[in-house]
Amino acid sequence: MRSKKVNMSIILDLRQNFQQPLTEEYPVNSKMLAAVENSLVKGGNLTATVTAQQAPKGLGLTIHTCGKAVVECDRCLDDMELDIDTCNELAVIFADHYEDDADVIYVEQSQKGLDLWPLIYDSIALAIPLTHSHPEGQCNPEMVEKLNRILVRQEEEVK
């Protein structure tokens, strides 16, 4: 994930005491989502609730993201809203070595903060279905007509 000119960061201060769970809500808006290059998510209005709690080797993170995301309809190419409600659990481990593990984030002992924005964005992007289109009859009628003409021509060529 690369950001365009806008540098988005949501920093979790790792120097805090996490003996008791710490929960924070972060708004995610269209400006933030539009700043991500080559994103399927064009905009939206969501809330990411992040809970951090002490774990044996670091922290346990829970990221619950819900709201509306704007994506492009696969059928008519118009924007459409999708309901997002997803929850991801990750471990943050303080270590000087790194291993390849999708559910673990390794940070150096001396690191003072963790940027949550890439994790929040990933939770939103991964909640988008592989295919997404308007419910039947709600696509842009002009585009549906053009698609129907193309399909009729292709069927005639096959015959």
mmCIF file of C-alpha atoms in Angstrom:
data_model
loop_
_atom_site.group_PDB
_atom_site.id
_atom_site.type_symbol
_atom_site.label_atom_id
_atom_site.label_comp_id
_atom_site.label_asym_id
_atom_site.label_seq_id
_atom_site.Cartn_x
_atom_site.Cartn_y
_atom_site.Cartn_z
ATOM 1 C CA MET A 1 0.000 0.000 0.000
ATOM 2 C CA ARG A 2 1.490 3.342 -1.072
ATOM 3 C CA SER A 3 -0.043 6.686 -0.306
ATOM 4 C CA LYS A 4 -0.326 9.555 -2.732
ATOM 5 C CA LYS A 5 0.755 13.027 -1.577
ATOM 6 C CA VAL A 6 -1.259 12.794 1.633
ATOM 7 C CA ASN A 7 0.660 11.047 4.412
ATOM 8 C CA MET A 8 -1.820 9.243 6.621
ATOM 9 C CA SER A 9 -0.730 7.967 10.003
ATOM 10 C CA ILE A 10 -2.562 6.791 13.071
ATOM 11 C CA ILE A 11 0.119 6.211 15.687
ATOM 12 C CA LEU A 12 -0.289 3.921 18.681
ATOM 13 C CA ASP A 13 2.126 4.977 21.447
ATOM 14 C CA LEU A 14 3.885 1.752 22.415
ATOM 15 C CA ARG A 15 5.251 3.314 25.636
ATOM 16 C CA GLN A 16 1.787 3.239 27.254
ATOM 17 C CA ASN A 17 0.741 0.824 29.955
ATOM 18 C CA PHE A 18 -1.416 -1.837 28.326
ATOM 19 C CA GLN A 19 -2.157 -3.892 31.474
ATOM 20 C CA GLN A 20 -5.780 -2.806 31.080
ATOM 21 C CA PRO A 21 -7.137 -2.929 27.530
ATOM 22 C CA LEU A 22 -6.860 0.410 25.746
ATOM 23 C CA THR A 23 -9.603 1.063 23.189
ATOM 24 C CA GLU A 24 -9.601 3.984 20.742
ATOM 25 C CA GLU A 25 -11.927 4.853 17.859
ATOM 26 C CA TYR A 26 -10.547 6.321 14.644
ATOM 27 C CA PRO A 27 -12.691 7.796 11.869
ATOM 28 C CA VAL A 28 -11.774 6.693 8.353
ATOM 29 C CA ASN A 29 -13.033 9.040 5.651
ATOM 30 C CA SER A 30 -12.944 9.343 1.875
ATOM 31 C CA LYS A 31 -9.892 11.617 1.927
ATOM 32 C CA MET A 32 -7.849 8.969 3.718
ATOM 33 C CA LEU A 33 -9.053 6.158 1.459
ATOM 34 C CA ALA A 34 -8.540 8.180 -1.742
ATOM 35 C CA ALA A 35 -4.924 8.803 -0.745
ATOM 36 C CA VAL A 36 -4.079 5.113 -1.228
ATOM 37 C CA GLU A 37 -2.731 4.376 -4.717
ATOM 38 C CA ASN A 38 -4.390 1.658 -6.799
ATOM 39 C CA SER A 39 -7.005 0.978 -4.168
ATOM 40 C CA LEU A 40 -10.292 -0.779 -4.806
ATOM 41 C CA VAL A 41 -11.748 1.420 -2.083
ATOM 42 C CA LYS A 42 -12.556 4.811 -3.577
ATOM 43 C CA GLY A 43 -14.028 6.379 -0.474
ATOM 44 C CA GLY A 44 -16.316 5.834 2.419
ATOM 45 C CA ASN A 45 -17.163 6.659 5.966
ATOM 46 C CA LEU A 46 -16.047 4.069 8.489
ATOM 47 C CA THR A 47 -14.954 3.758 12.084
ATOM 48 C CA ALA A 48 -12.019 1.642 13.194
ATOM 49 C CA THR A 49 -12.109 0.613 16.833
ATOM 50 C CA VAL A 50 -8.681 -0.582 17.941
ATOM 51 C CA THR A 51 -8.153 -2.401 21.229
ATOM 52 C CA ALA A 52 -4.607 -3.020 22.472
ATOM 53 C CA GLN A 53 -3.837 -5.201 25.464
ATOM 54 C CA GLN A 54 -0.712 -6.603 27.072
ATOM 55 C CA ALA A 55 0.235 -10.076 25.821
ATOM 56 C CA PRO A 56 3.099 -12.408 26.871
ATOM 57 C CA LYS A 57 5.626 -11.167 24.268
ATOM 58 C CA GLY A 58 4.076 -7.847 23.313
ATOM 59 C CA LEU A 59 0.545 -6.718 22.574
ATOM 60 C CA GLY A 60 -2.663 -8.189 21.275
ATOM 61 C CA LEU A 61 -4.434 -5.909 18.793
ATOM 62 C CA THR A 62 -8.063 -6.179 17.765
ATOM 63 C CA ILE A 63 -9.194 -3.993 14.871
ATOM 64 C CA HIS A 64 -12.951 -3.790 14.372
ATOM 65 C CA THR A 65 -13.887 -1.743 11.306
ATOM 66 C CA CYS A 66 -17.446 -0.912 10.298
ATOM 67 C CA GLY A 67 -19.252 1.534 8.071
ATOM 68 C CA LYS A 68 -19.723 2.157 4.362
ATOM 69 C CA ALA A 69 -16.993 1.810 1.725
ATOM 70 C CA VAL A 70 -17.352 3.154 -1.813
ATOM 71 C CA VAL A 71 -16.160 0.844 -4.600
ATOM 72 C CA GLU A 72 -16.688 0.611 -8.355
ATOM 73 C CA CYS A 73 -19.474 -1.686 -9.558
ATOM 74 C CA ASP A 74 -18.010 -4.513 -11.642
ATOM 75 C CA ARG A 75 -20.979 -4.380 -14.010
ATOM 76 C CA CYS A 76 -21.692 -0.692 -14.725
ATOM 77 C CA LEU A 77 -18.518 0.953 -13.321
ATOM 78 C CA ASP A 78 -20.528 3.461 -11.253
ATOM 79 C CA ASP A 79 -19.699 3.955 -7.601
ATOM 80 C CA MET A 80 -21.584 1.874 -5.083
ATOM 81 C CA GLU A 81 -21.563 1.527 -1.332
ATOM 82 C CA LEU A 82 -20.728 -1.674 0.499
ATOM 83 C CA ASP A 83 -21.410 -2.329 4.161
ATOM 84 C CA ILE A 84 -18.200 -3.252 5.967
ATOM 85 C CA ASP A 85 -18.132 -4.958 9.348
ATOM 86 C CA THR A 86 -14.918 -6.822 9.980
ATOM 87 C CA CYS A 87 -12.768 -7.752 12.950
ATOM 88 C CA ASN A 88 -9.091 -8.734 12.795
ATOM 89 C CA GLU A 89 -6.779 -9.883 15.563
ATOM 90 C CA LEU A 90 -3.039 -9.385 15.375
ATOM 91 C CA ALA A 91 -0.088 -9.840 17.703
ATOM 92 C CA VAL A 92 2.591 -7.213 18.139
ATOM 93 C CA ILE A 93 5.813 -8.834 19.278
ATOM 94 C CA PHE A 94 8.807 -6.883 20.531
ATOM 95 C CA ALA A 95 11.858 -8.579 19.025
ATOM 96 C CA ASP A 96 15.067 -7.814 17.175
ATOM 97 C CA HIS A 97 14.373 -10.474 14.554
ATOM 98 C CA TYR A 98 11.555 -10.810 12.057
ATOM 99 C CA GLU A 99 9.710 -13.880 10.862
ATOM 100 C CA ASP A 100 7.191 -14.213 8.059
ATOM 101 C CA ASP A 101 3.811 -14.404 9.759
ATOM 102 C CA ALA A 102 0.626 -12.760 8.484
ATOM 103 C CA ASP A 103 -0.908 -12.293 11.938
ATOM 104 C CA VAL A 104 2.207 -11.000 13.730
ATOM 105 C CA ILE A 105 3.827 -7.582 13.557
ATOM 106 C CA TYR A 106 7.411 -7.487 14.777
ATOM 107 C CA VAL A 107 8.686 -4.234 16.247
ATOM 108 C CA GLU A 108 12.060 -3.423 17.752
ATOM 109 C CA GLN A 109 12.229 -3.018 21.523
ATOM 110 C CA SER A 110 13.233 0.635 21.092
ATOM 111 C CA GLN A 111 10.321 1.501 18.764
ATOM 112 C CA LYS A 112 8.094 4.154 20.345
ATOM 113 C CA GLY A 113 5.062 4.012 18.075
ATOM 114 C CA LEU A 114 3.203 1.769 15.645
ATOM 115 C CA ASP A 115 1.394 3.200 12.618
ATOM 116 C CA LEU A 116 -2.067 1.633 12.655
ATOM 117 C CA TRP A 117 -3.222 3.155 9.344
ATOM 118 C CA PRO A 118 -1.818 0.351 7.103
ATOM 119 C CA LEU A 119 -3.437 -2.248 9.371
ATOM 120 C CA ILE A 120 -6.783 -0.446 9.359
ATOM 121 C CA TYR A 121 -6.674 0.027 5.580
ATOM 122 C CA ASP A 122 -5.822 -3.649 5.053
ATOM 123 C CA SER A 123 -8.765 -4.724 7.214
ATOM 124 C CA ILE A 124 -11.089 -2.620 5.036
ATOM 125 C CA ALA A 125 -9.584 -3.767 1.724
ATOM 126 C CA LEU A 126 -9.702 -7.435 2.734
ATOM 127 C CA ALA A 127 -13.396 -7.114 3.622
ATOM 128 C CA ILE A 128 -14.284 -6.105 0.051
ATOM 129 C CA PRO A 129 -15.735 -9.111 -1.829
ATOM 130 C CA LEU A 130 -13.883 -10.275 -4.938
ATOM 131 C CA THR A 131 -16.850 -9.315 -7.082
ATOM 132 C CA HIS A 132 -19.175 -6.475 -6.262
ATOM 133 C CA SER A 133 -22.073 -5.114 -8.228
ATOM 134 C CA HIS A 134 -25.298 -3.262 -7.644
ATOM 135 C CA PRO A 135 -28.371 -5.353 -6.851
ATOM 136 C CA GLU A 136 -30.265 -6.410 -9.976
ATOM 137 C CA GLY A 137 -31.924 -3.420 -11.629
ATOM 138 C CA GLN A 138 -29.853 -0.755 -9.839
ATOM 139 C CA CYS A 139 -26.944 -0.443 -12.268
ATOM 140 C CA ASN A 140 -26.543 2.591 -14.505
ATOM 141 C CA PRO A 141 -29.217 1.961 -17.217
ATOM 142 C CA GLU A 142 -27.104 3.573 -19.944
ATOM 143 C CA MET A 143 -24.185 1.246 -19.254
ATOM 144 C CA VAL A 144 -26.460 -1.800 -18.994
ATOM 145 C CA GLU A 145 -27.877 -0.982 -22.447
ATOM 146 C CA LYS A 146 -24.369 -0.717 -23.930
ATOM 147 C CA LEU A 147 -23.366 -4.027 -22.340
ATOM 148 C CA ASN A 148 -26.485 -5.715 -23.680
ATOM 149 C CA ARG A 149 -25.688 -4.499 -27.230
ATOM 150 C CA ILE A 150 -22.147 -5.860 -26.963
ATOM 151 C CA LEU A 151 -23.383 -9.203 -25.662
ATOM 152 C CA VAL A 152 -25.965 -9.505 -28.465
ATOM 153 C CA ARG A 153 -23.248 -8.820 -31.078
ATOM 154 C CA GLN A 154 -20.942 -11.387 -29.525
ATOM 155 C CA GLU A 155 -23.712 -14.009 -29.486
ATOM 156 C CA GLU A 156 -24.457 -13.314 -33.159
ATOM 157 C CA GLU A 157 -20.755 -13.711 -34.050
ATOM 158 C CA VAL A 158 -20.631 -17.082 -32.276
ATOM 159 C CA LYS A 159 -23.599 -18.392 -34.322
#
